[in-house]
Amino acid sequence: MLVAGTGAATAGRGGAITLVAGSGTSGVASPISVRAGRSPAVSGGAVTCVAGDGTATSSGVVTIVSANAGVAGDSGRLVFSSGTASSGNSGAVALGS
């Protein structure tokens, strides 16, 4: 198990975690992938992104952005999809406010 975290703050801001892939001078830049575990017997693991609570004011923001394209080419796609199911329903894709 890999656990990465920062300590809680009693006053001020809690610590931040930033994942940055390396840049390159030629070819495609390095990707960052997050994938939950697989199970042959029960449900696979979940990937959850949650903004922080704001106990006195607003909660945090979850931002998903595809960067702008360069002088030539297209900007990246945002893809939201659920897997298929051989028995039962496939997962739903739900967007709400």
PDB file of N, CA and C in Angstrom:
ATOM      1  N   MET A   1       0.843  -1.169   0.000  1.00  0.00           N
ATOM      2  CA  MET A   1       0.000   0.000   0.000  1.00  0.00           C
ATOM      3  C   MET A   1       0.890   1.234   0.000  1.00  0.00           C
ATOM      4  N   LEU A   2       0.511   2.230  -0.813  1.00  0.00           N
ATOM      5  CA  LEU A   2       1.218   3.508  -0.848  1.00  0.00           C
ATOM      6  C   LEU A   2       0.273   4.560  -0.310  1.00  0.00           C
ATOM      7  N   VAL A   3       0.718   5.275   0.682  1.00  0.00           N
ATOM      8  CA  VAL A   3      -0.083   6.346   1.257  1.00  0.00           C
ATOM      9  C   VAL A   3       0.733   7.623   1.171  1.00  0.00           C
ATOM     10  N   ALA A   4       0.145   8.651   0.572  1.00  0.00           N
ATOM     11  CA  ALA A   4       0.794   9.953   0.514  1.00  0.00           C
ATOM     12  C   ALA A   4      -0.160  10.940   1.157  1.00  0.00           C
ATOM     13  N   GLY A   5       0.337  11.726   2.059  1.00  0.00           N
ATOM     14  CA  GLY A   5      -0.537  12.668   2.726  1.00  0.00           C
ATOM     15  C   GLY A   5       0.251  13.778   3.376  1.00  0.00           C
ATOM     16  N   THR A   6      -0.465  14.769   3.818  1.00  0.00           N
ATOM     17  CA  THR A   6       0.141  15.860   4.570  1.00  0.00           C
ATOM     18  C   THR A   6      -0.568  15.971   5.895  1.00  0.00           C
ATOM     19  N   GLY A   7       0.062  16.574   6.823  1.00  0.00           N
ATOM     20  CA  GLY A   7      -0.518  16.714   8.151  1.00  0.00           C
ATOM     21  C   GLY A   7      -1.649  17.726   8.189  1.00  0.00           C
ATOM     22  N   ALA A   8      -2.490  17.590   9.189  1.00  0.00           N
ATOM     23  CA  ALA A   8      -3.580  18.532   9.395  1.00  0.00           C
ATOM     24  C   ALA A   8      -3.044  19.792  10.054  1.00  0.00           C
ATOM     25  N   ALA A   9      -3.674  20.910   9.769  1.00  0.00           N
ATOM     26  CA  ALA A   9      -3.273  22.170  10.378  1.00  0.00           C
ATOM     27  C   ALA A   9      -4.322  22.586  11.397  1.00  0.00           C
ATOM     28  N   THR A  10      -3.880  23.024  12.554  1.00  0.00           N
ATOM     29  CA  THR A  10      -4.821  23.523  13.543  1.00  0.00           C
ATOM     30  C   THR A  10      -5.125  24.996  13.317  1.00  0.00           C
ATOM     31  N   ALA A  11      -4.233  25.691  12.632  1.00  0.00           N
ATOM     32  CA  ALA A  11      -4.452  27.086  12.238  1.00  0.00           C
ATOM     33  C   ALA A  11      -3.773  27.286  10.895  1.00  0.00           C
ATOM     34  N   GLY A  12      -4.432  27.910   9.970  1.00  0.00           N
ATOM     35  CA  GLY A  12      -3.840  28.110   8.644  1.00  0.00           C
ATOM     36  C   GLY A  12      -4.186  26.976   7.701  1.00  0.00           C
ATOM     37  N   ARG A  13      -3.435  26.887   6.620  1.00  0.00           N
ATOM     38  CA  ARG A  13      -3.705  25.908   5.569  1.00  0.00           C
ATOM     39  C   ARG A  13      -3.071  24.564   5.868  1.00  0.00           C
ATOM     40  N   GLY A  14      -3.761  23.506   5.460  1.00  0.00           N
ATOM     41  CA  GLY A  14      -3.176  22.175   5.487  1.00  0.00           C
ATOM     42  C   GLY A  14      -2.212  22.043   4.325  1.00  0.00           C
ATOM     43  N   GLY A  15      -1.405  21.013   4.343  1.00  0.00           N
ATOM     44  CA  GLY A  15      -0.417  20.815   3.284  1.00  0.00           C
ATOM     45  C   GLY A  15      -1.051  20.439   1.961  1.00  0.00           C
ATOM     46  N   ALA A  16      -0.351  20.698   0.867  1.00  0.00           N
ATOM     47  CA  ALA A  16      -0.819  20.375  -0.475  1.00  0.00           C
ATOM     48  C   ALA A  16      -0.036  19.194  -1.020  1.00  0.00           C
ATOM     49  N   ILE A  17      -0.664  18.452  -1.932  1.00  0.00           N
ATOM     50  CA  ILE A  17       0.009  17.378  -2.646  1.00  0.00           C
ATOM     51  C   ILE A  17      -0.091  17.710  -4.120  1.00  0.00           C
ATOM     52  N   THR A  18       1.032  17.712  -4.808  1.00  0.00           N
ATOM     53  CA  THR A  18       1.060  18.001  -6.234  1.00  0.00           C
ATOM     54  C   THR A  18       1.784  16.874  -6.946  1.00  0.00           C
ATOM     55  N   LEU A  19       1.172  16.325  -7.991  1.00  0.00           N
ATOM     56  CA  LEU A  19       1.808  15.323  -8.830  1.00  0.00           C
ATOM     57  C   LEU A  19       2.143  15.989 -10.151  1.00  0.00           C
ATOM     58  N   VAL A  20       3.403  15.923 -10.556  1.00  0.00           N
ATOM     59  CA  VAL A  20       3.824  16.548 -11.795  1.00  0.00           C
ATOM     60  C   VAL A  20       4.635  15.542 -12.589  1.00  0.00           C
ATOM     61  N   ALA A  21       4.224  15.331 -13.845  1.00  0.00           N
ATOM     62  CA  ALA A  21       5.003  14.465 -14.718  1.00  0.00           C
ATOM     63  C   ALA A  21       6.088  15.292 -15.388  1.00  0.00           C
ATOM     64  N   GLY A  22       7.164  14.647 -15.750  1.00  0.00           N
ATOM     65  CA  GLY A  22       8.279  15.344 -16.370  1.00  0.00           C
ATOM     66  C   GLY A  22       7.965  15.860 -17.765  1.00  0.00           C
ATOM     67  N   SER A  23       8.583  16.962 -18.128  1.00  0.00           N
ATOM     68  CA  SER A  23       8.453  17.527 -19.463  1.00  0.00           C
ATOM     69  C   SER A  23       9.551  16.962 -20.347  1.00  0.00           C
ATOM     70  N   GLY A  24       9.314  16.987 -21.659  1.00  0.00           N
ATOM     71  CA  GLY A  24      10.313  16.514 -22.593  1.00  0.00           C
ATOM     72  C   GLY A  24      10.530  17.540 -23.688  1.00  0.00           C
ATOM     73  N   THR A  25      11.638  17.417 -24.376  1.00  0.00           N
ATOM     74  CA  THR A  25      11.922  18.351 -25.465  1.00  0.00           C
ATOM     75  C   THR A  25      11.490  17.790 -26.816  1.00  0.00           C
ATOM     76  N   SER A  26      11.213  16.497 -26.888  1.00  0.00           N
ATOM     77  CA  SER A  26      10.710  15.910 -28.126  1.00  0.00           C
ATOM     78  C   SER A  26       9.794  14.746 -27.779  1.00  0.00           C
ATOM     79  N   GLY A  27       8.830  14.500 -28.613  1.00  0.00           N
ATOM     80  CA  GLY A  27       7.893  13.412 -28.361  1.00  0.00           C
ATOM     81  C   GLY A  27       6.790  13.832 -27.406  1.00  0.00           C
ATOM     82  N   VAL A  28       6.017  12.868 -26.990  1.00  0.00           N
ATOM     83  CA  VAL A  28       4.880  13.108 -26.109  1.00  0.00           C
ATOM     84  C   VAL A  28       5.371  13.235 -24.672  1.00  0.00           C
ATOM     85  N   ALA A  29       4.819  14.182 -23.934  1.00  0.00           N
ATOM     86  CA  ALA A  29       5.201  14.369 -22.532  1.00  0.00           C
ATOM     87  C   ALA A  29       4.717  13.192 -21.688  1.00  0.00           C
ATOM     88  N   SER A  30       5.276  13.042 -20.515  1.00  0.00           N
ATOM     89  CA  SER A  30       4.944  11.934 -19.627  1.00  0.00           C
ATOM     90  C   SER A  30       3.524  12.063 -19.077  1.00  0.00           C
ATOM     91  N   PRO A  31       2.777  10.957 -19.048  1.00  0.00           N
ATOM     92  CA  PRO A  31       1.419  11.000 -18.507  1.00  0.00           C
ATOM     93  C   PRO A  31       1.404  10.756 -16.996  1.00  0.00           C
ATOM     94  N   ILE A  32       0.297  11.086 -16.374  1.00  0.00           N
ATOM     95  CA  ILE A  32       0.027  10.700 -14.991  1.00  0.00           C
ATOM     96  C   ILE A  32      -1.249   9.874 -15.024  1.00  0.00           C
ATOM     97  N   SER A  33      -1.205   8.680 -14.489  1.00  0.00           N
ATOM     98  CA  SER A  33      -2.371   7.806 -14.465  1.00  0.00           C
ATOM     99  C   SER A  33      -2.692   7.435 -13.024  1.00  0.00           C
ATOM    100  N   VAL A  34      -3.970   7.420 -12.709  1.00  0.00           N
ATOM    101  CA  VAL A  34      -4.427   6.959 -11.399  1.00  0.00           C
ATOM    102  C   VAL A  34      -5.425   5.844 -11.662  1.00  0.00           C
ATOM    103  N   ARG A  35      -5.162   4.684 -11.111  1.00  0.00           N
ATOM    104  CA  ARG A  35      -6.041   3.547 -11.356  1.00  0.00           C
ATOM    105  C   ARG A  35      -6.206   2.762 -10.073  1.00  0.00           C
ATOM    106  N   ALA A  36      -7.428   2.404  -9.778  1.00  0.00           N
ATOM    107  CA  ALA A  36      -7.704   1.621  -8.575  1.00  0.00           C
ATOM    108  C   ALA A  36      -7.418   0.144  -8.838  1.00  0.00           C
ATOM    109  N   GLY A  37      -7.365  -0.622  -7.775  1.00  0.00           N
ATOM    110  CA  GLY A  37      -7.040  -2.039  -7.862  1.00  0.00           C
ATOM    111  C   GLY A  37      -8.131  -2.883  -8.494  1.00  0.00           C
ATOM    112  N   ARG A  38      -7.724  -4.066  -8.943  1.00  0.00           N
ATOM    113  CA  ARG A  38      -8.612  -5.019  -9.602  1.00  0.00           C
ATOM    114  C   ARG A  38      -8.855  -6.189  -8.669  1.00  0.00           C
ATOM    115  N   SER A  39     -10.066  -6.727  -8.705  1.00  0.00           N
ATOM    116  CA  SER A  39     -10.377  -7.886  -7.883  1.00  0.00           C
ATOM    117  C   SER A  39     -11.079  -8.942  -8.724  1.00  0.00           C
ATOM    118  N   PRO A  40     -10.602 -10.189  -8.696  1.00  0.00           N
ATOM    119  CA  PRO A  40     -11.290 -11.239  -9.450  1.00  0.00           C
ATOM    120  C   PRO A  40     -12.548 -11.749  -8.748  1.00  0.00           C
ATOM    121  N   ALA A  41     -12.710 -11.437  -7.462  1.00  0.00           N
ATOM    122  CA  ALA A  41     -13.815 -12.016  -6.699  1.00  0.00           C
ATOM    123  C   ALA A  41     -14.921 -11.018  -6.363  1.00  0.00           C
ATOM    124  N   VAL A  42     -14.565  -9.767  -6.123  1.00  0.00           N
ATOM    125  CA  VAL A  42     -15.563  -8.762  -5.733  1.00  0.00           C
ATOM    126  C   VAL A  42     -15.340  -7.492  -6.537  1.00  0.00           C
ATOM    127  N   SER A  43     -15.967  -6.417  -6.158  1.00  0.00           N
ATOM    128  CA  SER A  43     -15.844  -5.160  -6.901  1.00  0.00           C
ATOM    129  C   SER A  43     -14.422  -4.633  -6.896  1.00  0.00           C
ATOM    130  N   GLY A  44     -14.053  -3.992  -8.001  1.00  0.00           N
ATOM    131  CA  GLY A  44     -12.753  -3.335  -8.073  1.00  0.00           C
ATOM    132  C   GLY A  44     -12.743  -2.085  -7.207  1.00  0.00           C
ATOM    133  N   GLY A  45     -11.560  -1.550  -6.990  1.00  0.00           N
ATOM    134  CA  GLY A  45     -11.424  -0.353  -6.173  1.00  0.00           C
ATOM    135  C   GLY A  45     -11.976   0.877  -6.869  1.00  0.00           C
ATOM    136  N   ALA A  46     -12.285   1.882  -6.110  1.00  0.00           N
ATOM    137  CA  ALA A  46     -12.848   3.122  -6.634  1.00  0.00           C
ATOM    138  C   ALA A  46     -11.782   4.205  -6.674  1.00  0.00           C
ATOM    139  N   VAL A  47     -11.941   5.142  -7.595  1.00  0.00           N
ATOM    140  CA  VAL A  47     -11.110   6.341  -7.636  1.00  0.00           C
ATOM    141  C   VAL A  47     -12.046   7.501  -7.337  1.00  0.00           C
ATOM    142  N   THR A  48     -11.740   8.240  -6.307  1.00  0.00           N
ATOM    143  CA  THR A  48     -12.605   9.330  -5.871  1.00  0.00           C
ATOM    144  C   THR A  48     -11.797  10.609  -5.757  1.00  0.00           C
ATOM    145  N   CYS A  49     -12.299  11.666  -6.357  1.00  0.00           N
ATOM    146  CA  CYS A  49     -11.689  12.985  -6.217  1.00  0.00           C
ATOM    147  C   CYS A  49     -12.702  13.861  -5.497  1.00  0.00           C
ATOM    148  N   VAL A  50     -12.334  14.371  -4.361  1.00  0.00           N
ATOM    149  CA  VAL A  50     -13.260  15.152  -3.548  1.00  0.00           C
ATOM    150  C   VAL A  50     -12.582  16.442  -3.114  1.00  0.00           C
ATOM    151  N   ALA A  51     -13.259  17.550  -3.307  1.00  0.00           N
ATOM    152  CA  ALA A  51     -12.742  18.825  -2.814  1.00  0.00           C
ATOM    153  C   ALA A  51     -12.938  18.896  -1.306  1.00  0.00           C
ATOM    154  N   GLY A  52     -12.123  19.697  -0.657  1.00  0.00           N
ATOM    155  CA  GLY A  52     -12.190  19.812   0.800  1.00  0.00           C
ATOM    156  C   GLY A  52     -13.437  20.535   1.289  1.00  0.00           C
ATOM    157  N   ASP A  53     -13.838  20.169   2.488  1.00  0.00           N
ATOM    158  CA  ASP A  53     -14.973  20.832   3.137  1.00  0.00           C
ATOM    159  C   ASP A  53     -14.593  22.255   3.500  1.00  0.00           C
ATOM    160  N   GLY A  54     -15.566  23.135   3.501  1.00  0.00           N
ATOM    161  CA  GLY A  54     -15.370  24.474   4.036  1.00  0.00           C
ATOM    162  C   GLY A  54     -16.289  24.613   5.233  1.00  0.00           C
ATOM    163  N   THR A  55     -15.767  24.361   6.413  1.00  0.00           N
ATOM    164  CA  THR A  55     -16.640  24.349   7.586  1.00  0.00           C
ATOM    165  C   THR A  55     -17.172  25.728   7.935  1.00  0.00           C
ATOM    166  N   ALA A  56     -16.434  26.786   7.571  1.00  0.00           N
ATOM    167  CA  ALA A  56     -16.904  28.140   7.861  1.00  0.00           C
ATOM    168  C   ALA A  56     -17.361  28.866   6.600  1.00  0.00           C
ATOM    169  N   THR A  57     -16.795  28.496   5.445  1.00  0.00           N
ATOM    170  CA  THR A  57     -17.173  29.151   4.193  1.00  0.00           C
ATOM    171  C   THR A  57     -17.378  28.105   3.104  1.00  0.00           C
ATOM    172  N   SER A  58     -17.028  28.421   1.872  1.00  0.00           N
ATOM    173  CA  SER A  58     -17.271  27.531   0.736  1.00  0.00           C
ATOM    174  C   SER A  58     -16.374  26.312   0.758  1.00  0.00           C
ATOM    175  N   SER A  59     -16.850  25.234   0.100  1.00  0.00           N
ATOM    176  CA  SER A  59     -16.001  24.065  -0.072  1.00  0.00           C
ATOM    177  C   SER A  59     -15.030  24.315  -1.218  1.00  0.00           C
ATOM    178  N   GLY A  60     -14.062  23.430  -1.373  1.00  0.00           N
ATOM    179  CA  GLY A  60     -13.066  23.559  -2.438  1.00  0.00           C
ATOM    180  C   GLY A  60     -13.649  23.216  -3.798  1.00  0.00           C
ATOM    181  N   VAL A  61     -12.830  23.314  -4.816  1.00  0.00           N
ATOM    182  CA  VAL A  61     -13.245  23.106  -6.204  1.00  0.00           C
ATOM    183  C   VAL A  61     -12.505  21.908  -6.774  1.00  0.00           C
ATOM    184  N   VAL A  62     -13.201  21.073  -7.540  1.00  0.00           N
ATOM    185  CA  VAL A  62     -12.566  20.019  -8.314  1.00  0.00           C
ATOM    186  C   VAL A  62     -12.529  20.518  -9.751  1.00  0.00           C
ATOM    187  N   THR A  63     -11.339  20.651 -10.305  1.00  0.00           N
ATOM    188  CA  THR A  63     -11.176  21.194 -11.653  1.00  0.00           C
ATOM    189  C   THR A  63     -10.548  20.140 -12.549  1.00  0.00           C
ATOM    190  N   ILE A  64     -11.176  19.884 -13.688  1.00  0.00           N
ATOM    191  CA  ILE A  64     -10.630  18.967 -14.684  1.00  0.00           C
ATOM    192  C   ILE A  64     -10.448  19.782 -15.944  1.00  0.00           C
ATOM    193  N   VAL A  65      -9.206  19.888 -16.407  1.00  0.00           N
ATOM    194  CA  VAL A  65      -8.898  20.786 -17.521  1.00  0.00           C
ATOM    195  C   VAL A  65      -8.063  20.049 -18.554  1.00  0.00           C
ATOM    196  N   SER A  66      -8.382  20.256 -19.794  1.00  0.00           N
ATOM    197  CA  SER A  66      -7.519  19.836 -20.887  1.00  0.00           C
ATOM    198  C   SER A  66      -6.766  21.079 -21.334  1.00  0.00           C
ATOM    199  N   ALA A  67      -5.459  20.994 -21.409  1.00  0.00           N
ATOM    200  CA  ALA A  67      -4.654  22.177 -21.723  1.00  0.00           C
ATOM    201  C   ALA A  67      -4.891  22.653 -23.155  1.00  0.00           C
ATOM    202  N   ASN A  68      -4.586  23.923 -23.383  1.00  0.00           N
ATOM    203  CA  ASN A  68      -4.703  24.498 -24.726  1.00  0.00           C
ATOM    204  C   ASN A  68      -3.722  23.836 -25.673  1.00  0.00           C
ATOM    205  N   ALA A  69      -4.095  23.805 -26.958  1.00  0.00           N
ATOM    206  CA  ALA A  69      -3.204  23.265 -27.981  1.00  0.00           C
ATOM    207  C   ALA A  69      -2.103  24.271 -28.295  1.00  0.00           C
ATOM    208  N   GLY A  70      -1.037  23.776 -28.858  1.00  0.00           N
ATOM    209  CA  GLY A  70       0.036  24.654 -29.326  1.00  0.00           C
ATOM    210  C   GLY A  70      -0.339  25.265 -30.664  1.00  0.00           C
ATOM    211  N   VAL A  71       0.651  25.745 -31.395  1.00  0.00           N
ATOM    212  CA  VAL A  71       0.380  26.405 -32.674  1.00  0.00           C
ATOM    213  C   VAL A  71      -0.255  25.450 -33.678  1.00  0.00           C
ATOM    214  N   ALA A  72       0.076  24.192 -33.594  1.00  0.00           N
ATOM    215  CA  ALA A  72      -0.514  23.199 -34.495  1.00  0.00           C
ATOM    216  C   ALA A  72      -1.098  22.074 -33.645  1.00  0.00           C
ATOM    217  N   GLY A  73      -2.222  21.553 -34.052  1.00  0.00           N
ATOM    218  CA  GLY A  73      -2.807  20.429 -33.328  1.00  0.00           C
ATOM    219  C   GLY A  73      -4.060  20.811 -32.574  1.00  0.00           C
ATOM    220  N   ASP A  74      -4.592  19.850 -31.903  1.00  0.00           N
ATOM    221  CA  ASP A  74      -5.845  19.995 -31.159  1.00  0.00           C
ATOM    222  C   ASP A  74      -5.549  19.983 -29.669  1.00  0.00           C
ATOM    223  N   SER A  75      -6.429  20.597 -28.900  1.00  0.00           N
ATOM    224  CA  SER A  75      -6.309  20.460 -27.455  1.00  0.00           C
ATOM    225  C   SER A  75      -6.801  19.063 -27.070  1.00  0.00           C
ATOM    226  N   GLY A  76      -6.439  18.619 -25.901  1.00  0.00           N
ATOM    227  CA  GLY A  76      -6.803  17.275 -25.466  1.00  0.00           C
ATOM    228  C   GLY A  76      -8.290  17.123 -25.215  1.00  0.00           C
ATOM    229  N   ARG A  77      -8.767  15.894 -25.296  1.00  0.00           N
ATOM    230  CA  ARG A  77     -10.173  15.594 -25.048  1.00  0.00           C
ATOM    231  C   ARG A  77     -10.405  15.352 -23.568  1.00  0.00           C
ATOM    232  N   LEU A  78     -11.618  15.572 -23.117  1.00  0.00           N
ATOM    233  CA  LEU A  78     -12.064  15.111 -21.810  1.00  0.00           C
ATOM    234  C   LEU A  78     -12.972  13.920 -22.079  1.00  0.00           C
ATOM    235  N   VAL A  79     -12.637  12.779 -21.511  1.00  0.00           N
ATOM    236  CA  VAL A  79     -13.397  11.562 -21.768  1.00  0.00           C
ATOM    237  C   VAL A  79     -13.961  11.046 -20.454  1.00  0.00           C
ATOM    238  N   PHE A  80     -15.259  10.890 -20.404  1.00  0.00           N
ATOM    239  CA  PHE A  80     -15.932  10.316 -19.247  1.00  0.00           C
ATOM    240  C   PHE A  80     -16.655   9.064 -19.735  1.00  0.00           C
ATOM    241  N   SER A  81     -16.305   7.913 -19.227  1.00  0.00           N
ATOM    242  CA  SER A  81     -16.952   6.695 -19.693  1.00  0.00           C
ATOM    243  C   SER A  81     -17.030   5.681 -18.562  1.00  0.00           C
ATOM    244  N   SER A  82     -17.958   4.768 -18.692  1.00  0.00           N
ATOM    245  CA  SER A  82     -18.063   3.684 -17.728  1.00  0.00           C
ATOM    246  C   SER A  82     -17.806   2.374 -18.449  1.00  0.00           C
ATOM    247  N   GLY A  83     -17.444   1.367 -17.714  1.00  0.00           N
ATOM    248  CA  GLY A  83     -17.125   0.076 -18.308  1.00  0.00           C
ATOM    249  C   GLY A  83     -18.361  -0.707 -18.719  1.00  0.00           C
ATOM    250  N   THR A  84     -18.115  -1.780 -19.439  1.00  0.00           N
ATOM    251  CA  THR A  84     -19.191  -2.667 -19.840  1.00  0.00           C
ATOM    252  C   THR A  84     -19.434  -3.699 -18.751  1.00  0.00           C
ATOM    253  N   ALA A  85     -20.558  -4.392 -18.846  1.00  0.00           N
ATOM    254  CA  ALA A  85     -20.888  -5.421 -17.865  1.00  0.00           C
ATOM    255  C   ALA A  85     -21.354  -6.669 -18.595  1.00  0.00           C
ATOM    256  N   SER A  86     -20.854  -7.827 -18.193  1.00  0.00           N
ATOM    257  CA  SER A  86     -21.317  -9.078 -18.798  1.00  0.00           C
ATOM    258  C   SER A  86     -22.560  -9.583 -18.078  1.00  0.00           C
ATOM    259  N   SER A  87     -22.764  -9.137 -16.856  1.00  0.00           N
ATOM    260  CA  SER A  87     -23.955  -9.503 -16.098  1.00  0.00           C
ATOM    261  C   SER A  87     -24.361  -8.285 -15.283  1.00  0.00           C
ATOM    262  N   GLY A  88     -25.556  -7.796 -15.476  1.00  0.00           N
ATOM    263  CA  GLY A  88     -26.000  -6.599 -14.763  1.00  0.00           C
ATOM    264  C   GLY A  88     -25.796  -5.356 -15.602  1.00  0.00           C
ATOM    265  N   ASN A  89     -25.960  -4.229 -14.972  1.00  0.00           N
ATOM    266  CA  ASN A  89     -25.880  -2.940 -15.658  1.00  0.00           C
ATOM    267  C   ASN A  89     -24.449  -2.426 -15.703  1.00  0.00           C
ATOM    268  N   SER A  90     -24.123  -1.714 -16.772  1.00  0.00           N
ATOM    269  CA  SER A  90     -22.836  -1.028 -16.792  1.00  0.00           C
ATOM    270  C   SER A  90     -22.967   0.222 -15.936  1.00  0.00           C
ATOM    271  N   GLY A  91     -21.847   0.789 -15.553  1.00  0.00           N
ATOM    272  CA  GLY A  91     -21.877   1.945 -14.679  1.00  0.00           C
ATOM    273  C   GLY A  91     -22.472   3.176 -15.362  1.00  0.00           C
ATOM    274  N   ALA A  92     -23.054   4.041 -14.581  1.00  0.00           N
ATOM    275  CA  ALA A  92     -23.645   5.271 -15.102  1.00  0.00           C
ATOM    276  C   ALA A  92     -22.606   6.384 -15.100  1.00  0.00           C
ATOM    277  N   VAL A  93     -22.761   7.326 -15.998  1.00  0.00           N
ATOM    278  CA  VAL A  93     -21.971   8.540 -15.985  1.00  0.00           C
ATOM    279  C   VAL A  93     -22.933   9.636 -15.567  1.00  0.00           C
ATOM    280  N   ALA A  94     -22.702  10.235 -14.421  1.00  0.00           N
ATOM    281  CA  ALA A  94     -23.622  11.232 -13.885  1.00  0.00           C
ATOM    282  C   ALA A  94     -22.908  12.552 -13.679  1.00  0.00           C
ATOM    283  N   LEU A  95     -23.482  13.602 -14.207  1.00  0.00           N
ATOM    284  CA  LEU A  95     -22.988  14.958 -13.978  1.00  0.00           C
ATOM    285  C   LEU A  95     -24.113  15.748 -13.334  1.00  0.00           C
ATOM    286  N   GLY A  96     -23.823  16.441 -12.281  1.00  0.00           N
ATOM    287  CA  GLY A  96     -24.866  17.192 -11.607  1.00  0.00           C
ATOM    288  C   GLY A  96     -24.299  18.412 -10.908  1.00  0.00           C
ATOM    289  N   SER A  97     -25.190  19.253 -10.474  1.00  0.00           N
ATOM    290  CA  SER A  97     -24.754  20.434  -9.732  1.00  0.00           C
ATOM    291  C   SER A  97     -25.487  20.483  -8.414  1.00  0.00           C
TER     292      SER A  97
END
